[in-house]
Amino acid sequence: MDKKIIKRKLEGEITSDKMDKTVTVAVTSIKVHSKYKKRYKSTKKYKAHDDKNEHKIGDVVIIEQCRPISKDKCWRIIKKVK
């Protein structure tokens, strides 16, 4: 029986492209406070692999979790949304 590996996918905006073959992607999610039930935005930054250095600041991309590429980087860019 084959097990299908499900990889996490996130959508976010590129905030930095200063590193070689690496971009920083800010992913915004909406969370709900457990006691007060108020919704609030939470932003987390991920370092993603960009092999050809083709993505720039402001691009909205989809990233997928992969094997560790470096100490901090375990995400890769799949495609550009806009």
PDB file of C-alpha atoms in Angstrom:
ATOM      1  CA  MET A   1       0.000   0.000   0.000  1.00  0.00           C
ATOM      2  CA  ASP A   2       1.450   3.351  -1.064  1.00  0.00           C
ATOM      3  CA  LYS A   3       1.352   6.175   1.419  1.00  0.00           C
ATOM      4  CA  LYS A   4       0.807   9.570  -0.115  1.00  0.00           C
ATOM      5  CA  ILE A   5       2.861  12.296   1.499  1.00  0.00           C
ATOM      6  CA  ILE A   6       0.858  15.452   2.108  1.00  0.00           C
ATOM      7  CA  LYS A   7       3.030  18.566   2.066  1.00  0.00           C
ATOM      8  CA  ARG A   8       1.973  21.817   3.703  1.00  0.00           C
ATOM      9  CA  LYS A   9       1.298  24.699   1.309  1.00  0.00           C
ATOM     10  CA  LEU A  10       1.066  28.351   2.321  1.00  0.00           C
ATOM     11  CA  GLU A  11       0.376  31.579   0.451  1.00  0.00           C
ATOM     12  CA  GLY A  12       2.242  34.758   1.285  1.00  0.00           C
ATOM     13  CA  GLU A  13       3.951  37.910   0.060  1.00  0.00           C
ATOM     14  CA  ILE A  14       7.686  38.242  -0.520  1.00  0.00           C
ATOM     15  CA  THR A  15       9.205  40.816   1.824  1.00  0.00           C
ATOM     16  CA  SER A  16      12.922  40.369   1.065  1.00  0.00           C
ATOM     17  CA  ASP A  17      14.997  39.050  -1.859  1.00  0.00           C
ATOM     18  CA  LYS A  18      18.467  40.222  -0.784  1.00  0.00           C
ATOM     19  CA  MET A  19      19.892  36.720  -0.276  1.00  0.00           C
ATOM     20  CA  ASP A  20      21.136  34.496  -3.092  1.00  0.00           C
ATOM     21  CA  LYS A  21      18.537  31.845  -4.070  1.00  0.00           C
ATOM     22  CA  THR A  22      16.472  32.673  -0.957  1.00  0.00           C
ATOM     23  CA  VAL A  23      13.456  34.897  -0.366  1.00  0.00           C
ATOM     24  CA  THR A  24      11.602  35.783   2.824  1.00  0.00           C
ATOM     25  CA  VAL A  25       7.841  35.165   2.599  1.00  0.00           C
ATOM     26  CA  ALA A  26       5.418  36.740   5.099  1.00  0.00           C
ATOM     27  CA  VAL A  27       2.357  34.528   5.631  1.00  0.00           C
ATOM     28  CA  THR A  28      -0.647  36.183   7.280  1.00  0.00           C
ATOM     29  CA  SER A  29      -3.266  34.070   9.029  1.00  0.00           C
ATOM     30  CA  ILE A  30      -6.403  34.951  10.979  1.00  0.00           C
ATOM     31  CA  LYS A  31      -6.642  33.469  14.464  1.00  0.00           C
ATOM     32  CA  VAL A  32      -9.408  33.521  17.076  1.00  0.00           C
ATOM     33  CA  HIS A  33      -8.702  34.400  20.700  1.00  0.00           C
ATOM     34  CA  SER A  34      -9.745  31.494  22.930  1.00  0.00           C
ATOM     35  CA  LYS A  35     -11.403  33.548  25.674  1.00  0.00           C
ATOM     36  CA  TYR A  36     -12.665  36.690  23.940  1.00  0.00           C
ATOM     37  CA  LYS A  37     -13.471  35.121  20.525  1.00  0.00           C
ATOM     38  CA  LYS A  38     -12.008  38.136  18.757  1.00  0.00           C
ATOM     39  CA  ARG A  39     -10.342  37.599  15.393  1.00  0.00           C
ATOM     40  CA  TYR A  40      -6.841  38.996  14.869  1.00  0.00           C
ATOM     41  CA  LYS A  41      -4.144  38.802  12.209  1.00  0.00           C
ATOM     42  CA  SER A  42      -0.909  36.980  12.855  1.00  0.00           C
ATOM     43  CA  THR A  43       2.091  37.162  10.501  1.00  0.00           C
ATOM     44  CA  LYS A  44       4.961  34.685  10.341  1.00  0.00           C
ATOM     45  CA  LYS A  45       8.018  34.845   8.083  1.00  0.00           C
ATOM     46  CA  TYR A  46       9.465  31.831   6.272  1.00  0.00           C
ATOM     47  CA  LYS A  47      12.657  31.543   4.225  1.00  0.00           C
ATOM     48  CA  ALA A  48      11.933  29.861   0.892  1.00  0.00           C
ATOM     49  CA  HIS A  49      14.196  28.522  -1.861  1.00  0.00           C
ATOM     50  CA  ASP A  50      14.140  30.471  -5.144  1.00  0.00           C
ATOM     51  CA  ASP A  51      16.532  28.610  -7.454  1.00  0.00           C
ATOM     52  CA  LYS A  52      16.649  31.123 -10.350  1.00  0.00           C
ATOM     53  CA  ASN A  53      16.259  34.368  -8.323  1.00  0.00           C
ATOM     54  CA  GLU A  54      13.223  35.240 -10.466  1.00  0.00           C
ATOM     55  CA  HIS A  55      10.822  36.431  -7.737  1.00  0.00           C
ATOM     56  CA  LYS A  56      10.888  40.007  -6.432  1.00  0.00           C
ATOM     57  CA  ILE A  57       9.569  41.953  -3.426  1.00  0.00           C
ATOM     58  CA  GLY A  58       5.776  42.301  -3.462  1.00  0.00           C
ATOM     59  CA  ASP A  59       5.069  39.076  -5.407  1.00  0.00           C
ATOM     60  CA  VAL A  60       2.400  36.822  -3.916  1.00  0.00           C
ATOM     61  CA  VAL A  61       3.585  33.200  -4.061  1.00  0.00           C
ATOM     62  CA  ILE A  62       2.631  29.717  -2.898  1.00  0.00           C
ATOM     63  CA  ILE A  63       5.323  27.885  -0.919  1.00  0.00           C
ATOM     64  CA  GLU A  64       5.534  24.177  -0.136  1.00  0.00           C
ATOM     65  CA  GLN A  65       7.323  22.426   2.696  1.00  0.00           C
ATOM     66  CA  CYS A  66      10.297  20.279   1.640  1.00  0.00           C
ATOM     67  CA  ARG A  67      13.437  18.686   3.062  1.00  0.00           C
ATOM     68  CA  PRO A  68      15.847  21.026   4.895  1.00  0.00           C
ATOM     69  CA  ILE A  69      17.926  22.930   2.325  1.00  0.00           C
ATOM     70  CA  SER A  70      19.909  24.890   4.926  1.00  0.00           C
ATOM     71  CA  LYS A  71      19.730  25.663   8.646  1.00  0.00           C
ATOM     72  CA  ASP A  72      16.686  27.963   8.336  1.00  0.00           C
ATOM     73  CA  LYS A  73      15.285  27.029   4.925  1.00  0.00           C
ATOM     74  CA  CYS A  74      12.835  24.127   4.485  1.00  0.00           C
ATOM     75  CA  TRP A  75      10.305  25.679   2.078  1.00  0.00           C
ATOM     76  CA  ARG A  76      10.391  26.087  -1.723  1.00  0.00           C
ATOM     77  CA  ILE A  77       8.393  28.322  -4.042  1.00  0.00           C
ATOM     78  CA  ILE A  78       5.913  26.430  -6.218  1.00  0.00           C
ATOM     79  CA  LYS A  79       4.294  29.204  -8.236  1.00  0.00           C
ATOM     80  CA  LYS A  80       3.617  32.919  -8.428  1.00  0.00           C
ATOM     81  CA  VAL A  81      -0.008  33.954  -7.831  1.00  0.00           C
ATOM     82  CA  LYS A  82       0.337  37.625  -8.814  1.00  0.00           C
TER      83      LYS A  82
END
